[in-house]
XYZ file of C-alpha atoms in Angstrom:
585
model
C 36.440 -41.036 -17.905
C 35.581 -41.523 -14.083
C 31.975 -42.210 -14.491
C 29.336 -44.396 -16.881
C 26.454 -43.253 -18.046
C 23.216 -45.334 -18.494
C 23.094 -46.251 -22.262
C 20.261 -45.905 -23.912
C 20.838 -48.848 -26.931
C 18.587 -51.555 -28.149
C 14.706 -50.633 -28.993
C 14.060 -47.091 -27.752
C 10.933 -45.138 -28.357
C 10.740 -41.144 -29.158
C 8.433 -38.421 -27.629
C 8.948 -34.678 -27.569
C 8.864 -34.054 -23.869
C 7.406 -30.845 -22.444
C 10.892 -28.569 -22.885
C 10.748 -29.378 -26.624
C 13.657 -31.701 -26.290
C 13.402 -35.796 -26.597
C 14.835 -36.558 -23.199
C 17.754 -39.077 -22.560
C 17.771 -40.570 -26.353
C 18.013 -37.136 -27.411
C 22.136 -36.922 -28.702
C 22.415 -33.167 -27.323
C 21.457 -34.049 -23.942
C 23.012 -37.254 -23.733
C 25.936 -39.696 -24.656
C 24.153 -42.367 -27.882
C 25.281 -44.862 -29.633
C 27.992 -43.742 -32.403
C 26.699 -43.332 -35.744
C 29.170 -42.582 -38.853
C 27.047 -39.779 -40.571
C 26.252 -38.269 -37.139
C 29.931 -38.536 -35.267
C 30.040 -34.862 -34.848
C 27.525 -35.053 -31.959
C 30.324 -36.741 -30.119
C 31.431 -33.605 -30.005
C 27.896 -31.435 -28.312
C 29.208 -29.358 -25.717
C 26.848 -29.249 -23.168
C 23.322 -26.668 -23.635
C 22.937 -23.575 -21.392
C 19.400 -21.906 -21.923
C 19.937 -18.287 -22.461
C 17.472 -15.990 -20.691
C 14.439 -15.296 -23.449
C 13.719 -11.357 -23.730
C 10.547 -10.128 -25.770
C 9.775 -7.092 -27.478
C 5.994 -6.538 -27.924
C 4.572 -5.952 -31.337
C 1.074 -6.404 -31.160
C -2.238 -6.304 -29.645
C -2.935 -9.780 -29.427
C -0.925 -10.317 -25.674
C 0.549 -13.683 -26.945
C 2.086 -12.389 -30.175
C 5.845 -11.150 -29.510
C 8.906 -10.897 -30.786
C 12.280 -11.850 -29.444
C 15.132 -9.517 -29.111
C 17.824 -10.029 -31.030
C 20.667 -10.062 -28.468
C 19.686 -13.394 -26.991
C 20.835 -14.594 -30.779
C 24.159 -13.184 -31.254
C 25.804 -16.671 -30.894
C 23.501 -17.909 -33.728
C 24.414 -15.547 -35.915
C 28.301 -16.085 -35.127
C 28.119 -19.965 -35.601
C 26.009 -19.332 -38.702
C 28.528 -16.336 -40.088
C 31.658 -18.986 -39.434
C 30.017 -22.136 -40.768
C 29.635 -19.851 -44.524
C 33.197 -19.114 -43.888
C 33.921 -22.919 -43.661
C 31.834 -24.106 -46.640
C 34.021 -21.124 -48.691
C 37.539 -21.908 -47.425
C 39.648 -25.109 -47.462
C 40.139 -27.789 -50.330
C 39.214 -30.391 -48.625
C 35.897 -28.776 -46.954
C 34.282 -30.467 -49.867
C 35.149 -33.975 -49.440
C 34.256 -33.308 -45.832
C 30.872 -32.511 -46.776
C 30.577 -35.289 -48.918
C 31.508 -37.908 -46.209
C 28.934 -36.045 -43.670
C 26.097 -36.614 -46.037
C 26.038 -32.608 -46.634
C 25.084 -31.896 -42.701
C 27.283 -28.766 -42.880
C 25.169 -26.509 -45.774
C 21.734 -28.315 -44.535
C 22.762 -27.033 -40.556
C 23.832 -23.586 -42.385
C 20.735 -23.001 -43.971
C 18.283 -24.258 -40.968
C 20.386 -22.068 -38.727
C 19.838 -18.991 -41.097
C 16.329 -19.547 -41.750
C 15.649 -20.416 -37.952
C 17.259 -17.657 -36.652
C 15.180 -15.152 -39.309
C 12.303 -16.742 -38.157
C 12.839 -15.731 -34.630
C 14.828 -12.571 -34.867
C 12.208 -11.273 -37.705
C 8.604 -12.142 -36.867
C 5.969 -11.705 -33.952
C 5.107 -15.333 -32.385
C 3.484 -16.878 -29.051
C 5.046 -18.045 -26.411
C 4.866 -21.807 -27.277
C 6.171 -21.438 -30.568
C 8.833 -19.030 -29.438
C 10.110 -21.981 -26.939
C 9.928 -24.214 -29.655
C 11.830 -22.408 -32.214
C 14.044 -20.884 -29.722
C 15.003 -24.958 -28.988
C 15.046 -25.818 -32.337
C 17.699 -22.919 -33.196
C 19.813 -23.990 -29.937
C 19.582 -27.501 -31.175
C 21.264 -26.714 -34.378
C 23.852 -23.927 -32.523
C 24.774 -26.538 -30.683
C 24.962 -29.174 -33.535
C 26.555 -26.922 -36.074
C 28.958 -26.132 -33.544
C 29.664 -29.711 -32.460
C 30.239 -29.838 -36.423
C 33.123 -27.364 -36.588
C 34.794 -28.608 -33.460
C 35.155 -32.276 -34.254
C 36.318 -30.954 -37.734
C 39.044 -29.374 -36.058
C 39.563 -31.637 -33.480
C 40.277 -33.958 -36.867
C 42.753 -31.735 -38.331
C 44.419 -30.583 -35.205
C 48.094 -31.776 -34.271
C 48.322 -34.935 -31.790
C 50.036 -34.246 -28.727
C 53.833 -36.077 -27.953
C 52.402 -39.297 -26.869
C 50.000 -38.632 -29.834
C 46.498 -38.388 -28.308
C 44.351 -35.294 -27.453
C 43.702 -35.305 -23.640
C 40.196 -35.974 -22.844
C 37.589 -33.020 -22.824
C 35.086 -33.990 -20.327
C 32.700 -31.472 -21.789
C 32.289 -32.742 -24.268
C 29.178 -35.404 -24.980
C 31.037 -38.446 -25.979
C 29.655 -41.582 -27.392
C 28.709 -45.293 -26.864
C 30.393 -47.797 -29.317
C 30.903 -51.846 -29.938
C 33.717 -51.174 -32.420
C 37.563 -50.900 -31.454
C 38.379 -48.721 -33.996
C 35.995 -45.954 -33.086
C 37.574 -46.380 -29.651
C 41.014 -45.583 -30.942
C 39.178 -42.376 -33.127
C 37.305 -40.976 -30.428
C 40.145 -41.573 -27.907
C 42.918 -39.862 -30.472
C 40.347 -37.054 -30.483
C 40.017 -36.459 -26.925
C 36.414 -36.973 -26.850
C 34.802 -39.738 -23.931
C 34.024 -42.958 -25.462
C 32.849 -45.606 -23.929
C 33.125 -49.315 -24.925
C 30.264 -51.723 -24.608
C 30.996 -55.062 -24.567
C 29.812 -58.535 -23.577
C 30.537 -60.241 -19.899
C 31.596 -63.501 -21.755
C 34.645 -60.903 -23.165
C 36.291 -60.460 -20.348
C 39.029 -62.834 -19.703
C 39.829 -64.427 -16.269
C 43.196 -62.541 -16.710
C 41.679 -59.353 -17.200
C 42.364 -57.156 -14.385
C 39.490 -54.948 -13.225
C 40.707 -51.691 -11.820
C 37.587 -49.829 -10.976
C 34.430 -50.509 -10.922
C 31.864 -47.440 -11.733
C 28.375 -47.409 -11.334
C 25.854 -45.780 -13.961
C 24.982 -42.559 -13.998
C 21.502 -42.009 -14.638
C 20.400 -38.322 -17.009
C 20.274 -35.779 -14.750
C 18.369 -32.309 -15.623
C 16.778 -33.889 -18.560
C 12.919 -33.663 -18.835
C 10.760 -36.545 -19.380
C 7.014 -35.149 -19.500
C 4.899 -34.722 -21.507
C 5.124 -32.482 -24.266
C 3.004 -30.470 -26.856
C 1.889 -33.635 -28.954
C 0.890 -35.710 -25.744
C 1.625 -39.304 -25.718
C 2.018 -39.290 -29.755
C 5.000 -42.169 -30.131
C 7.025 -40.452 -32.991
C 9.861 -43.717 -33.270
C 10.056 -46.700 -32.008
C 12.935 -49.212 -33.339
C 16.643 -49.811 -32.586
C 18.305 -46.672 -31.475
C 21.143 -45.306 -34.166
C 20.566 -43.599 -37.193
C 16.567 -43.633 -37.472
C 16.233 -42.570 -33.921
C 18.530 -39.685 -34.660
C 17.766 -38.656 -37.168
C 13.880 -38.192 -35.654
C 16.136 -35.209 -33.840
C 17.508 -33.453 -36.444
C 14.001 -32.277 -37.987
C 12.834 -29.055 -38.168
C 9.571 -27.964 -35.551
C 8.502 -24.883 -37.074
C 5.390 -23.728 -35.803
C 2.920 -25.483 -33.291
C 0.051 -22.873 -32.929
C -1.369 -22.877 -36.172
C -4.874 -22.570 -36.990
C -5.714 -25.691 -39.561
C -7.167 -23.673 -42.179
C -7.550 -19.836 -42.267
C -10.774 -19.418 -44.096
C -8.740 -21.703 -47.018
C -9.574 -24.384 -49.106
C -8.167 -27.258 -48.456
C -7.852 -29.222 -51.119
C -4.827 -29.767 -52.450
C -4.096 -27.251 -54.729
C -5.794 -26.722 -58.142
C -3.557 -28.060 -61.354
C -1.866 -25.784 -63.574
C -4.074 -24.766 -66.056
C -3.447 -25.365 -69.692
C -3.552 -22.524 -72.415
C -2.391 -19.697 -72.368
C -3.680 -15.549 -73.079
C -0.239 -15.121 -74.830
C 2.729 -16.880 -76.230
C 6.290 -17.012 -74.612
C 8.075 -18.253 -76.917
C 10.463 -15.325 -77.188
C 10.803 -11.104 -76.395
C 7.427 -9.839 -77.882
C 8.275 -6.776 -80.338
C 7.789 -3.399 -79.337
C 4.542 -1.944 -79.548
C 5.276 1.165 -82.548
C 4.741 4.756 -81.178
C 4.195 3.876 -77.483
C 6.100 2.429 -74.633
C 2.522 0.721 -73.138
C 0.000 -1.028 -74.933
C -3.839 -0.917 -74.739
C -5.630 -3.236 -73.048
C -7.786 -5.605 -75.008
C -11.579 -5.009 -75.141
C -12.389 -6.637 -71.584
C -15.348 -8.778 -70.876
C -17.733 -7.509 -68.466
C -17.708 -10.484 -66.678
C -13.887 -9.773 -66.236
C -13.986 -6.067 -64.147
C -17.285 -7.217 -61.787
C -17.717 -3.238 -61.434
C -13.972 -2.755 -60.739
C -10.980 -3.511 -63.453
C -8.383 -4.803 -61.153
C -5.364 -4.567 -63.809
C -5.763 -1.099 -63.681
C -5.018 1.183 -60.133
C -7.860 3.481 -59.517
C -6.558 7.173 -60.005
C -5.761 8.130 -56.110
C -3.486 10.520 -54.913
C -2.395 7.947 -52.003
C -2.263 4.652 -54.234
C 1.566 4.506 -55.461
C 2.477 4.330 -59.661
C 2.690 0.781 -60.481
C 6.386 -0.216 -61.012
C 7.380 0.775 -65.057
C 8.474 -2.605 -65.512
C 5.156 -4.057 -64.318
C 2.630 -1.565 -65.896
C 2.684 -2.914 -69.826
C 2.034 -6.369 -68.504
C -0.598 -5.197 -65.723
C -2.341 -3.632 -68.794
C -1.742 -5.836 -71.682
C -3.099 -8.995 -70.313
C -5.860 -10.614 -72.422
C -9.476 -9.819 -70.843
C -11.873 -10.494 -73.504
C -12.960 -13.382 -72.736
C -15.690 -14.640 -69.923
C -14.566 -15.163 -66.053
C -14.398 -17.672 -64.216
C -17.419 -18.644 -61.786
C -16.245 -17.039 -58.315
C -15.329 -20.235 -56.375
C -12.273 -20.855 -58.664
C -10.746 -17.563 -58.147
C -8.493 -17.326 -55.390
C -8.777 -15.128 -52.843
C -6.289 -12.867 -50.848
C -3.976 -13.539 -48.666
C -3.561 -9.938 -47.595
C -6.165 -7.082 -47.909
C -5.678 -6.052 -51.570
C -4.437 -2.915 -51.202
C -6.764 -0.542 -53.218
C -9.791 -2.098 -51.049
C -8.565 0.201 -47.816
C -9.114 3.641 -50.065
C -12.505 2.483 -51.699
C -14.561 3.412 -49.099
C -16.715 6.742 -49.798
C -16.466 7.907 -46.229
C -13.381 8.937 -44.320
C -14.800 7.093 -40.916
C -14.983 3.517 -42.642
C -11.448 4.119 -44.698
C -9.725 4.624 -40.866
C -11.810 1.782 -39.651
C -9.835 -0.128 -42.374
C -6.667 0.698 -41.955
C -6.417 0.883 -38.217
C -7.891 -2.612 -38.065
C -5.514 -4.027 -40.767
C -2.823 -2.577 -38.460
C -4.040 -4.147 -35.329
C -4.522 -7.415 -36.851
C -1.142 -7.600 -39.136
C 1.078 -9.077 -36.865
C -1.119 -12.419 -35.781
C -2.629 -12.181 -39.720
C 1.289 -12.614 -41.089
C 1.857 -15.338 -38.096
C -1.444 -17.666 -39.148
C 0.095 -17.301 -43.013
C 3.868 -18.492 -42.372
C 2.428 -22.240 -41.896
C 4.277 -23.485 -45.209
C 1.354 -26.204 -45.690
C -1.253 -23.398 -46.462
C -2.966 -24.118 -50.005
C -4.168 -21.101 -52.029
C -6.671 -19.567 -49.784
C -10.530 -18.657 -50.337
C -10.474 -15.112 -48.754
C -12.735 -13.035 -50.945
C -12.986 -9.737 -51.034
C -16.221 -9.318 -49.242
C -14.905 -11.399 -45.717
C -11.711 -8.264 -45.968
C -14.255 -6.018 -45.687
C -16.535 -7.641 -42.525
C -12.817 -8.117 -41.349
C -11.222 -4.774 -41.597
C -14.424 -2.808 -40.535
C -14.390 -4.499 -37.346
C -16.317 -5.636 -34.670
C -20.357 -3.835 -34.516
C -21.950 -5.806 -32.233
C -22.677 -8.632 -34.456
C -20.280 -11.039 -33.107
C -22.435 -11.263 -29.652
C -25.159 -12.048 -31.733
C -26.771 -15.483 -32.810
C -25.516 -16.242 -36.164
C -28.265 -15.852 -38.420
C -27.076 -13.284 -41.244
C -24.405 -14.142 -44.207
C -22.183 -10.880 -42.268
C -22.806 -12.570 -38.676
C -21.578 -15.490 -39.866
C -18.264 -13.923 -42.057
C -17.688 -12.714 -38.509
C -17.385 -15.794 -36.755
C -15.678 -17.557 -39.821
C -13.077 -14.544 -38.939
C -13.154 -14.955 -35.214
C -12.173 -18.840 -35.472
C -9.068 -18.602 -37.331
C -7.812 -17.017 -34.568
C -9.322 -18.579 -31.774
C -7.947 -22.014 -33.149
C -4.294 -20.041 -32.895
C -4.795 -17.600 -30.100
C -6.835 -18.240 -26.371
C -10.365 -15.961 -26.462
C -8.839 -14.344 -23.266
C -5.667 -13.349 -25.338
C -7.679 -12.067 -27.755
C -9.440 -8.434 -27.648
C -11.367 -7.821 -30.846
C -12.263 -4.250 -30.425
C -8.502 -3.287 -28.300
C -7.671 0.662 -28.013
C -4.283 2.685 -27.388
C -1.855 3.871 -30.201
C -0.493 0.330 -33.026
C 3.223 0.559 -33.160
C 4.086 0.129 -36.862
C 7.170 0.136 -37.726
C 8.853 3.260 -36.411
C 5.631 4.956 -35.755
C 2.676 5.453 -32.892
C -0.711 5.523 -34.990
C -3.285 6.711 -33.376
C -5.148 8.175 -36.547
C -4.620 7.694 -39.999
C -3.029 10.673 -41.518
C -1.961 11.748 -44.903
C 1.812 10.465 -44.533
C 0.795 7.315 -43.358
C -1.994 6.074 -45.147
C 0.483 5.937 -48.450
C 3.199 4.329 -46.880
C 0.139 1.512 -45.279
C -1.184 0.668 -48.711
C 2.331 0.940 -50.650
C 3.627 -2.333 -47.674
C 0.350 -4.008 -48.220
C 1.644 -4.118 -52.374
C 4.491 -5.235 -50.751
C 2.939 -7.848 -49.238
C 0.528 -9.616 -51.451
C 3.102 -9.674 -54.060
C 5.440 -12.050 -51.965
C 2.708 -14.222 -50.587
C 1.567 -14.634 -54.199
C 4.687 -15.554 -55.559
C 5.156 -17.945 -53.214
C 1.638 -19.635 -53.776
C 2.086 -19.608 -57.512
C 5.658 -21.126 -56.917
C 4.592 -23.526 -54.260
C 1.473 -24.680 -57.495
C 4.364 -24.510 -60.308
C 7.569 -26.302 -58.850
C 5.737 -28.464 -56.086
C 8.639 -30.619 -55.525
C 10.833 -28.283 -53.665
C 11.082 -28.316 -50.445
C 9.320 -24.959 -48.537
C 13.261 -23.886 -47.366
C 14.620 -24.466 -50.820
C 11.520 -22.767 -52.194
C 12.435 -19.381 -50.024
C 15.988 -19.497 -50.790
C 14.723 -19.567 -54.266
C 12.606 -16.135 -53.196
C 14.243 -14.505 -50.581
C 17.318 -12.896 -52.404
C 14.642 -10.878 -54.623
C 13.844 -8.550 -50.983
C 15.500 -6.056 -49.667
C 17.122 -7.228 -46.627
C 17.462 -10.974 -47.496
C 14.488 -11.131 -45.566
C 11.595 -13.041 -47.508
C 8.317 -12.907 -45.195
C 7.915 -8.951 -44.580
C 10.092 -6.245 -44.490
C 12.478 -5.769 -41.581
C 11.716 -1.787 -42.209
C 10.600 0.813 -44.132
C 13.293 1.615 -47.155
C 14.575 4.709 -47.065
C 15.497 5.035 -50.411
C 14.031 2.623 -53.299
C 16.002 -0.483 -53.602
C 15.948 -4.256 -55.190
C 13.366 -4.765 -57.499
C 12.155 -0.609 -56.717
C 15.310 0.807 -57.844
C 14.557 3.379 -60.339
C 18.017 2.855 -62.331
C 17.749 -0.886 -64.226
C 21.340 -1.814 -62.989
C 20.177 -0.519 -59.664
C 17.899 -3.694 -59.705
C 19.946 -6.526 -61.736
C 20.391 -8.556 -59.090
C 17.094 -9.073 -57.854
C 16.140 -9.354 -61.524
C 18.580 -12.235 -61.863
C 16.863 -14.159 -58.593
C 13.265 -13.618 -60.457
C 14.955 -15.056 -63.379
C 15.893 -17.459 -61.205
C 12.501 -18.558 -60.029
C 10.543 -18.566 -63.385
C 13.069 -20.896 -64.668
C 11.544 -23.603 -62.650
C 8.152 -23.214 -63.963
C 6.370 -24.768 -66.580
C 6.316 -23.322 -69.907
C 8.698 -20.445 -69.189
C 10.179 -18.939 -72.072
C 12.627 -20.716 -73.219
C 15.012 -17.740 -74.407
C 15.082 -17.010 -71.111
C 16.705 -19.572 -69.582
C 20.229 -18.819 -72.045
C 19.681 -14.953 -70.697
C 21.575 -14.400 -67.373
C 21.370 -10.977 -66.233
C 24.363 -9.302 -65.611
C 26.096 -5.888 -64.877
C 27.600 -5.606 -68.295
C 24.342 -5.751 -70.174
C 22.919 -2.719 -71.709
C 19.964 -0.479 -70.305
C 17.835 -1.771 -72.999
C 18.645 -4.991 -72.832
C 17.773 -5.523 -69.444
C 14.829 -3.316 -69.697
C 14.010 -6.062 -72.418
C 13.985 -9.256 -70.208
C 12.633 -7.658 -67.266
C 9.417 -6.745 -69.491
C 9.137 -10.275 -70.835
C 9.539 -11.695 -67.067
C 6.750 -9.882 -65.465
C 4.317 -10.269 -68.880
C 4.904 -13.899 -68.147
C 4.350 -13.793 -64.566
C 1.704 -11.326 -64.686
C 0.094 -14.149 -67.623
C 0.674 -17.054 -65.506
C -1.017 -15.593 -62.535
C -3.771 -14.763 -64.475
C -4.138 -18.418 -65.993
C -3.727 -19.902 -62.577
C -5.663 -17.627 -60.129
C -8.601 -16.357 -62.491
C -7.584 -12.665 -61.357
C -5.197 -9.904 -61.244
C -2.007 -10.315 -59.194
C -0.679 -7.540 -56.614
C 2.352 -6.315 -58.112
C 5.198 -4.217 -56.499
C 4.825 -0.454 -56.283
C 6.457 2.609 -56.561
C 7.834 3.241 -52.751
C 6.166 6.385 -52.382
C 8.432 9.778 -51.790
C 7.491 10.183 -48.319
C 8.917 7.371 -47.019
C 12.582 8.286 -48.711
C 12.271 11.382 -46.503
C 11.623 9.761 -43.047
């Protein structure tokens, strides 16, 4: 190489600077010091910012979505580092001497990408996660290249020539010299004055190169020092983390202590399949408690021509659970994390039901944004805040705060001014809420069904994940939705991508329809406590019988539908029949 740059070795310190990145220690901006279980970044090609395109989603003016285009190269790298991890005998040994950076960079790049492609954000956290996925494109690619770099045929003198675009490294030892050089990749060798012999003849001399284009301001955390120590592997690996999401509120109307213990005891055994009940496929629900229903029996749907059937292989647990005995005071129930769906028909008058649902629709977008913060403990939304909530504005909120619904309103109004500028944020907006494929302006009776069947949709993955995140608390939150996601249509674990047009997964009328979304919630109770231990020696799979996997899916949701119970002190949202309209879109 014709040129030196400034090496940044010794005690460095870490910031993330105002474009997200960590300036000139950061390894995809600039040559560092070579590190073993990092060599690949030897091998960064150089970034080039793509321009970022938005597609709007909702009425807060902040929350957007990116456009999927800008992502296609994500989605190749991704695609061909699966390919990689499935082809080659010696991919594994690879792996193994890379510390497993190619499935870890596989799954951040999937899950990254998803995040993006998938869900409304702001602006700052779209910059953020749009660096973060570039980080790892550029990474994961850096991984496949020096891999084949590695396995690629040595010229007739038997080196590469040198790729000057590539990043190159800084090293003390000979041997990486040799390596690096073989590869074609620029190395540079730092050593001592006192090494250098009289005899030594000095060709050239170069001058350093200071970073160029590479940001040093400021960023999003201020001054906070995140490392400080001898640049290498710790310093490094400070890069390789994850950012997620910046513009979180702290606590949306949750409670923040950490999260209650399982509870002991149990309203029914799981020891093994529970006999058939003789002469009907559905049993009776106990005698239940008064104390238990609170004026409304939440096991059972109310009888409404726009509330979907409860799934078949949900409906014997929703209705067999054990009721009889007293409730728990109301601070130890959880709350919601989305409107339960029955609440948005329960209104006696048509005006306040379209109030509902037309706020819920305004609001979903930055509502599903606040909840993807992975840190969020079971939340304290009760039912009565849903309903100040999804009536909407009156007037109140410009008054002083001197009623219990005055204040429910401004309880509401901070969670989202801690995420979202006032200015950014209209509380009473007007104009037609895209949803989906449709303009609503009005609530009619082909929507409304399809509204409250998503919202089933909905609470049933965000409780799953709480009651996972309580059970099996030592997973990590990426390992925990790779546990989830493969139950949901679409591979796509925090909403749907669309409206189904026909049922499918876990709504597929026909059992084998469904097997393999039965197999990943098999998958998932495994790794509770106390999960039936039959269960765990019963894999579902294609060849089974109808009955038989009409069997274990009955004693899967009884337990889950039980365990909810034990843990949350009320009924769970289960999934729904997707109602016939929407097959016919």
């Amino acid at each position: 190489m014709d040129f030196v740059p400034v090496p940044y070795v010794g005690i460095i310190e870490v910031y993330l600077r105002s474009d997200y990145r960590y300036g000139p220690v950061d390894p995809i901006q600039w040559p560092q010091v070579y590190c073993e279980a990092y060599q690949y970044l030897s091998a960064v090609s150089r970034p080039v910012l793509k321009h970022l395109g938005y597609v709007r989603r909702s009425s807060v003016s902040l929350l957007e979505q990116l456009v999927d285009e800008i992502l296609q190269e994500a989605g190749s790298v991704s695609d061909g580092m699966r390919g990689k991890l499935g082809t080659g005998e010696d991919v594994g040994e690879y792996i193994a001497s890379s510390i497993g950076h190619l499935p870890w960079m596989c799954k951040t790049l999937q899950h990254g990408r998803a995040r993006i492609t998938q869900y409304p954000t702001t602006f700052r956290d779209a910059f953020a996660q749009i660096r973060e996925l570039q980080r790892f494109c550029l990474m994961a690619r850096a991984f496949l290249d020096f891999r084949q770099l590695e396995r690629q045929p040595p010229s007739n003198d038997g080196i590469l020539p040198v790729n000057p675009t590539l990043m190159g490294a800084f090293t003390t030892n000979p041997r990486v010299v040799q390596k690096l050089y073989d590869l074609g990749i620029p190395v540079w060798f730092i050593r001592p004055r006192m090494s250098l012999r009289e005899e030594t003849v000095v060709r050239a001399v170069a001058p350093l190169i200071e970073p160029n284009n590479v940001c040093i301001d400021g960023g999003p955390f201020g001054d906070v020092l995140l490392y400080t120590g001898l640049s290498g592997p710790a310093h490094i690996a400070i890069t390789h983390r994850e950012l997620m999401y910046l513009d979180f509120s702290n606590s949306p109307l949750s409670r923040r202590g950490g999260p209650s213990r399982p509870q002991n005891g149990s309203s029914r055994a799981h020891d093994g399949p529970s006999r058939p009940q003789n002469g009907s496929n559905h049993s009776i629900q106990p005698t239940v408690h008064p104390s238990q229903a609170r004026g409304v029996n939440k096991f059972i749907d109310p009888d409404h021509e726009w509330i979907p059937k409860v799934l078949a292989g949900w409906a014997e647990a929703m209705s067999t659970v054990d009721l009889s005995q007293p409730a728990r005071p109301n601070f130890k129930i959880w709350g919601y994390w989305t409107p339960e769906p029955a609440m948005l028909l329960r209104p006696k008058t048509t005006d306040r039901r379209d109030r509902y649902i037309l706020t819920w629709l305004r609001m979903r977008d930055a509502w599903l944004y606040v909840l993807r913060d992975h840190g969020r403990r079971p939340t304290s939304v009760p039912t009565q805040f849903w309903r100040d909530v999804l009536y909407g504005p009156t007037g109140r909120e410009r008054t002083a705060i001197v009623t219990k619904n005055a204040a429910r309103w401004q309880s509401v109004l901070n969670v989202f001014g801690d995420v979202f500028h006032e200015n950014n944020l209209d509380v009473a907006p007007v104009g037609p809420i895209r949803w989906f494929q449709y303009s609503i302006t009005h609530p009619t009776a082909d929507i409304i069904p399809k509204v409250v069947w998503e919202l089933y949709d909905l609470g049933f993955r965000y409780e799953i994940l709480a009651l996972d995140t309580l059970l099996a608390p030592t997973d990590s939150h990426s390992s925990r939705i790779d546990y989830l996601r493969p139950m949901f249509p679409d591979d796509s674990f925090y909403s749907l991508l669309s409206l189904p047009e026909q049922p499918v997964g876990l709504y597929h009328p026909v059992p084998r329809g469904r097997i393999t979304q039965l197999e990943a919630f098999r998958r998932v109770l495994l790794r509770w406590p106390r999960c039936p231990r039959w269960l765990r020696s019963c894999p579902l799979t294609i060849s089974m019988t109808e009955d038989q996997i009409l069997t274990v899916e009955k004693e899967m949701t009884r337990f889950y539908v039980d365990t909810f119970f034990e843990q949350s002190g009320r009924a769970p949202i289960v999934p729904h029949q997707i109602p016939v309209t929407m097959t016919c879109v």
